[in-house]
Protein backbone atom coordinates (compact mmCIF):
# COMPACT_ATOMS: atom_id res chain seq x y z
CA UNK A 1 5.61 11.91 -11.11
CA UNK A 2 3.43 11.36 -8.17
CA UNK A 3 0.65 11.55 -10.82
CA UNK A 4 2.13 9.32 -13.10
CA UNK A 5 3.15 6.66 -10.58
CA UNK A 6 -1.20 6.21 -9.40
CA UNK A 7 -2.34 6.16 -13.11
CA UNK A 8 -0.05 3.02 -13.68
CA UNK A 9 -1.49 1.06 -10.80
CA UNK A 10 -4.98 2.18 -12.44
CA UNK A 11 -3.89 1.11 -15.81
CA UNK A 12 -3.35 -2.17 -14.22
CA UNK A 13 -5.96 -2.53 -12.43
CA UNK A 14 -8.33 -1.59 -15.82
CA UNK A 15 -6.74 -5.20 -17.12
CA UNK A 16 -8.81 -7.06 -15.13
CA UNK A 17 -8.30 -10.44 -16.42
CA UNK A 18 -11.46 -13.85 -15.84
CA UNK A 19 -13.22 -21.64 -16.25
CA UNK A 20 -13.58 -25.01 -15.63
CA UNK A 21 -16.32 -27.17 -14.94
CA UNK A 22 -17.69 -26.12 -11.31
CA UNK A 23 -15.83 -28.25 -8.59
CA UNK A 24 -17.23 -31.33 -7.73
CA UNK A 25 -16.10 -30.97 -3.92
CA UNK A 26 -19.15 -31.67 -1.66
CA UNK A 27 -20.44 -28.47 0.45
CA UNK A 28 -20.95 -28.43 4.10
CA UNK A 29 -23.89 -27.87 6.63
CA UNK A 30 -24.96 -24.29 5.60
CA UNK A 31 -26.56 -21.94 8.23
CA UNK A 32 -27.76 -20.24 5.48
CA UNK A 33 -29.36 -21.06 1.97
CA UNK A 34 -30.20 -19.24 -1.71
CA UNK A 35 -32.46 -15.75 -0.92
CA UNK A 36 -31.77 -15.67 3.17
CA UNK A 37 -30.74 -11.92 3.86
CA UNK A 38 -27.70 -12.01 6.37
CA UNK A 39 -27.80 -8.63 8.57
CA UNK A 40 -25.30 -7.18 11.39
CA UNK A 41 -27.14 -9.32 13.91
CA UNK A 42 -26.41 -12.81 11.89
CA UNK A 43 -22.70 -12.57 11.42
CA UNK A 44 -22.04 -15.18 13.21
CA UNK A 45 -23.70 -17.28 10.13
CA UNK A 46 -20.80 -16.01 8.33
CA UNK A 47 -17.54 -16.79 10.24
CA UNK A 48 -16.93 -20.48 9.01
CA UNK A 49 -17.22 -19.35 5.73
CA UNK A 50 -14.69 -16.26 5.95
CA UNK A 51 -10.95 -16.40 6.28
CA UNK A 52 -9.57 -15.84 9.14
CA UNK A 53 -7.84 -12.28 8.66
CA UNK A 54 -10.82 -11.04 6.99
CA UNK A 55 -13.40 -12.03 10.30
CA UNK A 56 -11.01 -10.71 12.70
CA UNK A 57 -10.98 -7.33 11.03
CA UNK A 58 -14.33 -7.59 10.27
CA UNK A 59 -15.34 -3.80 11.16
CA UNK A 60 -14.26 -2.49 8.16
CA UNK A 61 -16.47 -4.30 5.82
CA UNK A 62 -19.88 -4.98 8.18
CA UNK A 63 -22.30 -2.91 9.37
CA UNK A 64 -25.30 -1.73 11.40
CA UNK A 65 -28.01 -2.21 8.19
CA UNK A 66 -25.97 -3.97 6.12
CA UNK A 67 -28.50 -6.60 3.82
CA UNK A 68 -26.34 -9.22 2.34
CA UNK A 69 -28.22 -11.67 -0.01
CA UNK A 70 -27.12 -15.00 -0.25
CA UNK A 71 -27.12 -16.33 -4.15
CA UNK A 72 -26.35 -19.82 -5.65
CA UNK A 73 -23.73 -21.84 -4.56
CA UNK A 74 -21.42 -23.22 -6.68
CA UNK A 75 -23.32 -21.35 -9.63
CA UNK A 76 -21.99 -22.64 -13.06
CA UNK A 77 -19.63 -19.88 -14.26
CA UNK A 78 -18.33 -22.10 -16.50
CA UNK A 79 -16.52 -19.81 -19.48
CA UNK A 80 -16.99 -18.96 -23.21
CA UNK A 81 -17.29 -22.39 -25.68
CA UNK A 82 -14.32 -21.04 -27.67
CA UNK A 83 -11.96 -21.02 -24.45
CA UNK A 84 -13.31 -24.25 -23.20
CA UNK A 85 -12.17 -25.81 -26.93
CA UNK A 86 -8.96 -24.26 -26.44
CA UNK A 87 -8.35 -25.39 -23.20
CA UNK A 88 -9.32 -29.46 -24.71
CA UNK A 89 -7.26 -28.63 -27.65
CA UNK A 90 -4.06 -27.85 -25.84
CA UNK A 91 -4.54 -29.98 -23.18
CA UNK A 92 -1.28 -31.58 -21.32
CA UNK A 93 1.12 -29.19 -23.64
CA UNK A 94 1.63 -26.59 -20.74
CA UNK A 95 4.36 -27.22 -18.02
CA UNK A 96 6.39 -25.94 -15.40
CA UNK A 97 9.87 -24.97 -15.47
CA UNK A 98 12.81 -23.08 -14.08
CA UNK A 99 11.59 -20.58 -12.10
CA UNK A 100 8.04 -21.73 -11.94
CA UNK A 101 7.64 -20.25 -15.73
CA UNK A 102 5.44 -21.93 -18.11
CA UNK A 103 6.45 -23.58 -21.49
CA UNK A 104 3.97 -24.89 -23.88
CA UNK A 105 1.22 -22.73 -23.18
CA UNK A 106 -0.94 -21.60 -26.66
CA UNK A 107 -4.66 -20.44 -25.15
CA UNK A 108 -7.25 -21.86 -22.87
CA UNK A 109 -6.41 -22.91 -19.54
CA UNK A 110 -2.97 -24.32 -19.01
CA UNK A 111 -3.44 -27.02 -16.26
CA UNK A 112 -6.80 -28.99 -15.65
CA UNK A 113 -8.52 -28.15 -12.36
CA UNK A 114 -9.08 -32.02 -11.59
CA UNK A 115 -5.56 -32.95 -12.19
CA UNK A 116 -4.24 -30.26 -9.80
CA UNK A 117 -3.51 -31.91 -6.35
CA UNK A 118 -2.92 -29.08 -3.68
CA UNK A 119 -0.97 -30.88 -1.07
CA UNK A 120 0.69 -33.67 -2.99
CA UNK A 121 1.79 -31.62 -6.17
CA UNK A 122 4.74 -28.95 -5.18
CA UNK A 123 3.93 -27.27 -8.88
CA UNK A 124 0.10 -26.71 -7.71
CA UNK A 125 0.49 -23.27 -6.96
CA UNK A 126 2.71 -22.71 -9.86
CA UNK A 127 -0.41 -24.05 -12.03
CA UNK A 128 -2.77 -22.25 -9.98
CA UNK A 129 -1.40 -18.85 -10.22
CA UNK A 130 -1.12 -19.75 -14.41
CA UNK A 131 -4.61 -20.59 -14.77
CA UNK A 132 -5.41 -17.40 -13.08
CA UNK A 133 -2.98 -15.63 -15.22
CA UNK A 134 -4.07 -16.82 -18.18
CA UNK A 135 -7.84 -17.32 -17.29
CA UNK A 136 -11.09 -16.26 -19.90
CA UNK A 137 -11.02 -12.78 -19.91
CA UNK A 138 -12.88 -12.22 -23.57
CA UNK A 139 -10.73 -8.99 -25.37
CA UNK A 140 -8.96 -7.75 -22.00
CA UNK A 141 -10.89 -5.02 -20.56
CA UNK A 142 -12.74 -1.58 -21.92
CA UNK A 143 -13.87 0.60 -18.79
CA UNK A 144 -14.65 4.15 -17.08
CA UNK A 145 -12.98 3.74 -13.88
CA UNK A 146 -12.63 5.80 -10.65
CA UNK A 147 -10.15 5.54 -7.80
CA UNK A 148 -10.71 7.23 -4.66
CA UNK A 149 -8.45 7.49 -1.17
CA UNK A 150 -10.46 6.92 1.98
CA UNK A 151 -9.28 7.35 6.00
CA UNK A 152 -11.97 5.37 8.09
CA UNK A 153 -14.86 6.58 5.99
CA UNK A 154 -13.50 10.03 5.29
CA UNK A 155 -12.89 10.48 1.14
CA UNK A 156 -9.65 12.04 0.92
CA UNK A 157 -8.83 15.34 -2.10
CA UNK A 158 -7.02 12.38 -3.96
CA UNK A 159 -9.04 10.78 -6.47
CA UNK A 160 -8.74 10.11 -10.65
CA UNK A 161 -11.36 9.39 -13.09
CA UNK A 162 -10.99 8.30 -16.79
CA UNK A 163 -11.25 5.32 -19.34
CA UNK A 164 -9.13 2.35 -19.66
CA UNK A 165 -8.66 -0.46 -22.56
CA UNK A 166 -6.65 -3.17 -22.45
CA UNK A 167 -5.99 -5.75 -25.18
CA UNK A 168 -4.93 -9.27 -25.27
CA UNK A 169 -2.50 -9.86 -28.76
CA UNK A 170 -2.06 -13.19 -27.69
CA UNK A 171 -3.30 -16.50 -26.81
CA UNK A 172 -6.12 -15.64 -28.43
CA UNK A 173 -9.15 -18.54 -28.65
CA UNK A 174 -11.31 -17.18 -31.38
CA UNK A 175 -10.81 -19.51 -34.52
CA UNK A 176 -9.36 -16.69 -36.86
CA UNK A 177 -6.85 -16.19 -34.60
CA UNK A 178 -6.09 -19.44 -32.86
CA UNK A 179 -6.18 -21.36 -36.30
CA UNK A 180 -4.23 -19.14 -38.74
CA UNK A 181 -1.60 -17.78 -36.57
CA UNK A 182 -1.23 -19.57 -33.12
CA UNK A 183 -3.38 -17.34 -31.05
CA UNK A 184 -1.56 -14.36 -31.90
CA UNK A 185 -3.33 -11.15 -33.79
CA UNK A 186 -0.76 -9.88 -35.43
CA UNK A 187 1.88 -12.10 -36.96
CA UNK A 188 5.64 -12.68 -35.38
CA UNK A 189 3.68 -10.97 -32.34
CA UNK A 190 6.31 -10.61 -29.14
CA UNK A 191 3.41 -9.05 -26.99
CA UNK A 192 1.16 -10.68 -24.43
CA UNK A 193 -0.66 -7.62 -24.10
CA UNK A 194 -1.43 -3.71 -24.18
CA UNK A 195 -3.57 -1.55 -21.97
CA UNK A 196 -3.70 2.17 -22.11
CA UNK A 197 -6.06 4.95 -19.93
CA UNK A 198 -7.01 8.05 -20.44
CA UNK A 199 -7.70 10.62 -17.51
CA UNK A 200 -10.62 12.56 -17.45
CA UNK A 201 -11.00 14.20 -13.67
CA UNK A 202 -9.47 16.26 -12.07
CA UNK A 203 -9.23 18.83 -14.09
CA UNK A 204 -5.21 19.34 -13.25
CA UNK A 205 -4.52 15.77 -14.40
CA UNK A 206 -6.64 15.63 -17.47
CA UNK A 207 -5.13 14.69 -21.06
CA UNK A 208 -2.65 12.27 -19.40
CA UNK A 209 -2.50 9.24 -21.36
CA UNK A 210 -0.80 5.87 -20.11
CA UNK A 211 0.46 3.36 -22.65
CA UNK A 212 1.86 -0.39 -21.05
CA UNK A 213 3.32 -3.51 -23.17
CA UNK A 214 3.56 -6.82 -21.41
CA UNK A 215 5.96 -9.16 -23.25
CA UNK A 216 6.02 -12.94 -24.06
CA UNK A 217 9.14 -13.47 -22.41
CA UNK A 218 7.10 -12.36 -18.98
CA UNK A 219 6.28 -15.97 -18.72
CA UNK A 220 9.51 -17.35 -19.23
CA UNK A 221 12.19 -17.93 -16.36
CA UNK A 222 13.76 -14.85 -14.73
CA UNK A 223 16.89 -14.57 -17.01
CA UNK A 224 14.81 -14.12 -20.69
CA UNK A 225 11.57 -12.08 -18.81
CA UNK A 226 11.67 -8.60 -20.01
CA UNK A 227 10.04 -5.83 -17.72
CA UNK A 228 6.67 -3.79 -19.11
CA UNK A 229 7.28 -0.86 -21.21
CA UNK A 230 5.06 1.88 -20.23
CA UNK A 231 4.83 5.41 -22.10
CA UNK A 232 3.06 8.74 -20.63
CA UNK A 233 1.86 11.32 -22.64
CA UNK A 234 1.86 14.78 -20.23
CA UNK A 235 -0.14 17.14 -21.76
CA UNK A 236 1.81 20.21 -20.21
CA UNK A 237 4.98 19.21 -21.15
CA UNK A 238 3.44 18.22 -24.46
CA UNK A 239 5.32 15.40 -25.05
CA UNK A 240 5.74 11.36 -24.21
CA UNK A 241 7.77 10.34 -21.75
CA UNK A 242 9.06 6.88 -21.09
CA UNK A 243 8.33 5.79 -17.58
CA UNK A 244 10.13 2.33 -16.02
CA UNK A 245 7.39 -0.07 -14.21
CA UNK A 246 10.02 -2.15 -13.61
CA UNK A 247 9.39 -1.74 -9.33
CA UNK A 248 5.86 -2.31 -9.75
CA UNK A 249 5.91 -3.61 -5.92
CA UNK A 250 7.17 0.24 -4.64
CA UNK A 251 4.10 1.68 -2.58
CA UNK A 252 2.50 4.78 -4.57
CA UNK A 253 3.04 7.69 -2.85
CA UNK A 254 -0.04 8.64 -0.81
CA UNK A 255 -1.54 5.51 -1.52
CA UNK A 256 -1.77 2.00 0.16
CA UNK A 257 -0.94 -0.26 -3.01
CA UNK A 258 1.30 -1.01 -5.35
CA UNK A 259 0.80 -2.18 -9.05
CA UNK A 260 0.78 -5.66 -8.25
CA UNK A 261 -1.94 -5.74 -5.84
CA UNK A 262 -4.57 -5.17 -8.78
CA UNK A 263 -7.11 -7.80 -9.40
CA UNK A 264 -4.94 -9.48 -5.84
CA UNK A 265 -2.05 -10.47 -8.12
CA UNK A 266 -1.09 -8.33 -11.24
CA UNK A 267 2.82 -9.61 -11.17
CA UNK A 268 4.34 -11.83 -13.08
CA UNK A 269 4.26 -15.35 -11.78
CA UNK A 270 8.48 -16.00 -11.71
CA UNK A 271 9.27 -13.10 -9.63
CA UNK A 272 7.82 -14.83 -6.87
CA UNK A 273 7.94 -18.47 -5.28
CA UNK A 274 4.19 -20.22 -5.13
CA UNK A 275 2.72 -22.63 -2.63
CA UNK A 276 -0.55 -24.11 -2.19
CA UNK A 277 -1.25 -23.73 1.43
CA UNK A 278 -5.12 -25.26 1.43
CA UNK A 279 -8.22 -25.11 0.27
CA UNK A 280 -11.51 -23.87 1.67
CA UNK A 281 -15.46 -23.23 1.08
CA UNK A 282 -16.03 -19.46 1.33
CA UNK A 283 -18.68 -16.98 1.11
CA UNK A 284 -17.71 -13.95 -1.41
CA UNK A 285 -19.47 -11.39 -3.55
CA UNK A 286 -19.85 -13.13 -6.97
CA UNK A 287 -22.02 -11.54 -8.86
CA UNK A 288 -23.33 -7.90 -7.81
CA UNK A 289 -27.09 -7.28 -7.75
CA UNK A 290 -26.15 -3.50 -7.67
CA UNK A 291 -24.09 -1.08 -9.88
CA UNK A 292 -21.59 1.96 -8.82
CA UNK A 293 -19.93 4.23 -10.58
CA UNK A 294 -19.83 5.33 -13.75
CA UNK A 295 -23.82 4.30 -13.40
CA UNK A 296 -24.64 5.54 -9.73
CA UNK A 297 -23.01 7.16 -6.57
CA UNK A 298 -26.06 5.68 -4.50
CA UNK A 299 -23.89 2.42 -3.91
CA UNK A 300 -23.46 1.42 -0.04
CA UNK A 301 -20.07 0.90 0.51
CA UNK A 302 -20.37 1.14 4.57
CA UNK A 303 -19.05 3.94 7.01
CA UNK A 304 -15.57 2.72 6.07
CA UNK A 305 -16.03 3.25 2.33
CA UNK A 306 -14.78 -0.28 2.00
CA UNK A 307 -17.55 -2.75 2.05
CA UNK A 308 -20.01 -4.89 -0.51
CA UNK A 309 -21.61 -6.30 2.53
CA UNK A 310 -25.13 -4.91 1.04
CA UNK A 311 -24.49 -6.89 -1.95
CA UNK A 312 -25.01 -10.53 -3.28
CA UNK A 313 -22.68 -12.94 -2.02
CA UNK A 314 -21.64 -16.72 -3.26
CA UNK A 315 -20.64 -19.94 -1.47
CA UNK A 316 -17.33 -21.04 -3.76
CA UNK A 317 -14.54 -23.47 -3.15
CA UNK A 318 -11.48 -21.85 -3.14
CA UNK A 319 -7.91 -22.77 -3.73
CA UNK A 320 -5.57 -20.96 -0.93
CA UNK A 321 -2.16 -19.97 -2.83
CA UNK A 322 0.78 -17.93 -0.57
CA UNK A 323 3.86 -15.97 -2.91
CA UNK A 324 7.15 -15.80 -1.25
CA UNK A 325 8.95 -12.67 -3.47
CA UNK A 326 12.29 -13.63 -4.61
CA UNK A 327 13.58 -9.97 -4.38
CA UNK A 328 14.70 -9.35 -1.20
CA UNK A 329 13.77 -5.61 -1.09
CA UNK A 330 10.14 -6.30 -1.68
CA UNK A 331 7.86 -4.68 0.78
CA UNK A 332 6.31 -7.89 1.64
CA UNK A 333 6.73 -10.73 3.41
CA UNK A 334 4.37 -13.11 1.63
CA UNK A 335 0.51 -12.82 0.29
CA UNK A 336 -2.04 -14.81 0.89
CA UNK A 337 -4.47 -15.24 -2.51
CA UNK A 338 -7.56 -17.25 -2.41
CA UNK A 339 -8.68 -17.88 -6.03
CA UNK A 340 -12.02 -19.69 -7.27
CA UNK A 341 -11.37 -22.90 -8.45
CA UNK A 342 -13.56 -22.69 -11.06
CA UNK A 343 -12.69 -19.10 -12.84
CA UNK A 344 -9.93 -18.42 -11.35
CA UNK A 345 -11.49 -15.05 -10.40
CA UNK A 346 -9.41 -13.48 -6.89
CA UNK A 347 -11.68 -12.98 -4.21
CA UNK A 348 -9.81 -12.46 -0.90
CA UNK A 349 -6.06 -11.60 -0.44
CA UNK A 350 -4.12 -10.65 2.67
CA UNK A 351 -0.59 -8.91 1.96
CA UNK A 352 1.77 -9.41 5.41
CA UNK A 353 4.96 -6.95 6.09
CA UNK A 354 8.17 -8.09 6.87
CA UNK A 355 7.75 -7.99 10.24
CA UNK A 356 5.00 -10.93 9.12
CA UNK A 357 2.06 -8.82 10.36
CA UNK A 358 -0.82 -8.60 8.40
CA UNK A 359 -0.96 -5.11 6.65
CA UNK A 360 -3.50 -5.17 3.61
CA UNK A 361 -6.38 -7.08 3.03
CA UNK A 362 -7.30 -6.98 -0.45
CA UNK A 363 -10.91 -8.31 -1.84
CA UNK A 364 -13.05 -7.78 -5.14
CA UNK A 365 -16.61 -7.81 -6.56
CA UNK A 366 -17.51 -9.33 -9.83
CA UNK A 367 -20.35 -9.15 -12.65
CA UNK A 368 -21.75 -12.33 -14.84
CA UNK A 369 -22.44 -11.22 -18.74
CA UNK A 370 -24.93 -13.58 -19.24
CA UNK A 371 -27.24 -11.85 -16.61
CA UNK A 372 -27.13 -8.97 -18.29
CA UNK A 373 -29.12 -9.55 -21.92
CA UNK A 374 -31.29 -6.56 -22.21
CA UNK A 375 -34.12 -8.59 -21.15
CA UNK A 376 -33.86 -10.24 -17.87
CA UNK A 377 -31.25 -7.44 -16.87
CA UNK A 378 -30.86 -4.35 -18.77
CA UNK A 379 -27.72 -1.95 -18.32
CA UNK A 380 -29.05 1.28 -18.37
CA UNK A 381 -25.38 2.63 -20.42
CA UNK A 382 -26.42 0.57 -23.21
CA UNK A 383 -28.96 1.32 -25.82
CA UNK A 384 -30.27 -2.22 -26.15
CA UNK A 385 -29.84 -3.11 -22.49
CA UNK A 386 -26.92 -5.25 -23.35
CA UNK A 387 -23.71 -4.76 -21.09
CA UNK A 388 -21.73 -6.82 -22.69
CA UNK A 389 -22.54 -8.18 -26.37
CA UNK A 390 -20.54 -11.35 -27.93
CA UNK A 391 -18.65 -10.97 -31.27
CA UNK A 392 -17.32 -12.95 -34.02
CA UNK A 393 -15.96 -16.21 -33.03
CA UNK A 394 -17.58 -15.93 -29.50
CA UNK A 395 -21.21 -15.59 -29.43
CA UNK A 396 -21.65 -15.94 -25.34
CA UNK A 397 -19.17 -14.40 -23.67
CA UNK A 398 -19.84 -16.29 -20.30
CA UNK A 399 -17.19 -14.08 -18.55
CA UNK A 400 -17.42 -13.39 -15.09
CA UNK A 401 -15.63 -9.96 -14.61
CA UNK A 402 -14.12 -8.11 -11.59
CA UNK A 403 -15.39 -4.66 -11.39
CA UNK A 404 -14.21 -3.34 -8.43
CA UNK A 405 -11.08 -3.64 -6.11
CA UNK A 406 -11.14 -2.44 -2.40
CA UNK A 407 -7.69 -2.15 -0.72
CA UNK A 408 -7.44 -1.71 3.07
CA UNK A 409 -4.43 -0.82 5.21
CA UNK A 410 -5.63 -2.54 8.45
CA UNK A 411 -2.76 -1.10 10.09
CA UNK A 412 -3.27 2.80 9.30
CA UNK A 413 -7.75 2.06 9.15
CA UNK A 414 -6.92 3.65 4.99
CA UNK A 415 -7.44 2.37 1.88
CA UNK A 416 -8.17 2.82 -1.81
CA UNK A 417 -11.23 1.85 -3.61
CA UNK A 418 -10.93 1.12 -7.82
CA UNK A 419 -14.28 0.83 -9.31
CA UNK A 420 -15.15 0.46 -13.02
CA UNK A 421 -18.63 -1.46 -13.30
CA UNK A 422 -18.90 -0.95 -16.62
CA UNK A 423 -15.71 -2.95 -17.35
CA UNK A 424 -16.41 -5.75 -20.67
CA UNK A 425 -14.24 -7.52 -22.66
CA UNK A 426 -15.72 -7.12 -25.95
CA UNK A 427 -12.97 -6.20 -28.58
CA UNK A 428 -12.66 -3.40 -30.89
CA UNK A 429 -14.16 -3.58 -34.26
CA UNK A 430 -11.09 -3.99 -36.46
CA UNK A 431 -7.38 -5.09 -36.48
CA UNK A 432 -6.63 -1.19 -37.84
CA UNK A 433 -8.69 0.32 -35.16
CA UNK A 434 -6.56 -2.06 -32.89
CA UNK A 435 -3.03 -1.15 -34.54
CA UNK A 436 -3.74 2.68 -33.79
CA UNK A 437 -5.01 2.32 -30.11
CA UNK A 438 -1.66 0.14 -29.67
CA UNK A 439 0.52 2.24 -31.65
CA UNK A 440 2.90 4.74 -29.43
CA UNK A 441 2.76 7.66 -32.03
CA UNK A 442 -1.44 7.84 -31.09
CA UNK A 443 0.38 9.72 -27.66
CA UNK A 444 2.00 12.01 -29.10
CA UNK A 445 -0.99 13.42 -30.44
CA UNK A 446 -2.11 13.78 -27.19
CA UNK A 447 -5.53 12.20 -27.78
């Protein structure tokens, strides 16, 4: 069960979901500009544009030879043409209700970046944490991913490797979907979403097979939201087994996260009261120069194991949202989540026990599609050098991806690190190929 209870938190974290216009919001004084290389020496160059929690613990992530470029700011990461006319089409339908649930929502962003007002609005945060809920994600997510348990730069025996797919069925933008049946891809649809892995390493865990539906009534309030449905296939019992995800916020055993720190927030919104604490200019890895696994193992992730310091790094503006849980037996406190206001992509998160100490601090690197066309960029997995290819209805995907989480236990000095590079939302090739990878009965074949 032990087994069973990581590969759900992986499934999750395989459904990495991805905007607006960039903001308008007018930068400060930099001490550093586009192509300066910050090293150990310079942090100090750094600490304005940090949060707090993650500069005071700042050992983990830099280190003697780090070489962090400094990219664009405020790069235009503006999202796929489809989801922008989605988001116009449906503007001002989407609200808040009971339980900070949404009503009215079809595709495309819910609420409009501009008209969210932080500290005069008490439903910002509720409309923050939709738009990242709902933000452009193309398909879902297809991936080769690898997790891997680290004590202050020591890899621990625990580790899983495999493949991952999820799939959006609904609020779909492409125009065969969005204009003949609402968004959904399958008519009468009561499914937000599936997303499935496969695990390939090690060799005692191999053949298990993970199979997770998120409902529509996930975004409703509390009394009509129905709780995931996750199967397991376990290839020595030979059978399926159903599995309840309902207490996705219980600790995996011999791990430091639960299911719902994927991505910094893989709950669902109602379970959890939402307030916009600030806002603030911040320096995060955007869009990675480099590649890890599945490609290479030669990525430095510093003596902790837990660092993109040697990596590109953005100035963004960032919206600062806190969740209060509702359920008292929750393990935390409240989290901390600073999301980009422009893609809604997570890049910092700080998790506090219920003592209200910090306890995890939770961050992410990301990867652009467009930079990766076979020509100026090719991906070496792909046989024209294109990572990740647009399909019908979507020609440029113009998603901005995360591709790795890193998890750290400040308390303990362990963590966990997630990584699937490789990770695009392009879909699969047909609705039947679709309906099969979906279907429950493809587990019981055990393949």
């Amino acid at each position: 069960m032990r087994k069973l209870a990581i590969l759900l938190c992986l499934a999750v974290s395989a459904t990495a979901f991805a905007a607006e216009q960039g903001s308008e919001d007018v930068l400060p004084n930099l001490p550093f500009k586009e192509g300066d290389t910050i090293t150990f020496d310079q942090l100090e160059k750094l600490k304005d544009f940090l949060p707090a929690q993650f500069w005071e613990n700042r050992e983990f992530f830099f280190y003697e030879g780090m070489q962090l470029e400094v990219g664009p700011a405020l790069r235009d990461y503006s999202e796929a043409e489809p989801f922008k006319a989605a988001s116009e089409k449906f503007k001002g339908q989407s609200k808040i209700v009971a339980d900070g649930a949404i009503e009215g929502y079809t595709a495309g962003r819910p609420f409009e970046t501009s008209a969210i007002d932080c500290k005069g609005d008490p439903q910002a945060a509720a409309k923050i944490i939709w738009n990242f809920n709902k933000a452009w994600n193309g398909d879902g997510a297809d991936s080769t991913w690898s997790y891997t348990y680290w004590d202050r730069g020591e890899q621990l025996p625990l580790y899983y490797e495999g493949t991952a797919r999820s799939i959006s069925l609904s609020n779909r933008v492409e125009p065969e979907y969005l204009e003949g049946n609402k968004g959904d891809i399958f008519p009468n649809e009561k499914r937000l979403n599936v997303f499935g892995i496969e695990v390939e390493a090690p060799f005692d865990a191999r053949g298990i097979l993970v199979l997770t539906y998120r409902y529509k009534s996930a975004d409703g309030p509390l009394k009509q939201a129905k709780n995931d449905d996750t199967w397991v296939y376990v290839p020595d019992l030979r059978r399926v087994r159903r599995i309840s995800s309902a207490q996705r916020t219980d600790s995996v055993q011999g791990t430091d996260f639960t299911m719902d720190d994927l991505r910094s927030f893989a709950g669902i919104p109602p379970q959890y009261e939402w307030k916009c604490i600030g806002e603030q200019t911040v320096i995060a890895p955007m869009n990675t120069k480099s590649m890890a696994y599945p490609y290479t193992d030669s990525y430095n992730f510093g003596p902790y194991g837990f660092s993109f310091a040697s990596d590109r790094w953005e100035v963004r503006n960032a919206w600062i949202i806190r969740f209060d849980p509702r359920n008292e037996d929750h393990p935390y406190h409240h989290k901390d989540i600073y999301v980009d206001k422009e893609t809604y992509e997570p890049l910092y998160s700080f998790a506090y026990d219920r003592k209200k100490e910090l306890w995890k601090i939770i961050w992410h690197n990301h990867r652009w599609s467009e930079d990766w066309d076979g020509v100026k960029n090719k991906d070496p997995k792909a046989s024209d050098g294109v990572w990740y290819p647009g399909w019908e209805g979507v020609k440029e995907p113009r998603d901005l991806r995360v591709i790795s989480d890193i998890i750290v236990n400040v308390q303990t000095g362990t963590g966990n690190r997630i990584e699937f590079w490789n990770s695009t939302g392009a879909p699969l090739s047909s609705k039947g190929k679709i309906r099969r990878y979906i279907d429950i009965g493809r587990l019981n074949k055990g393949r």
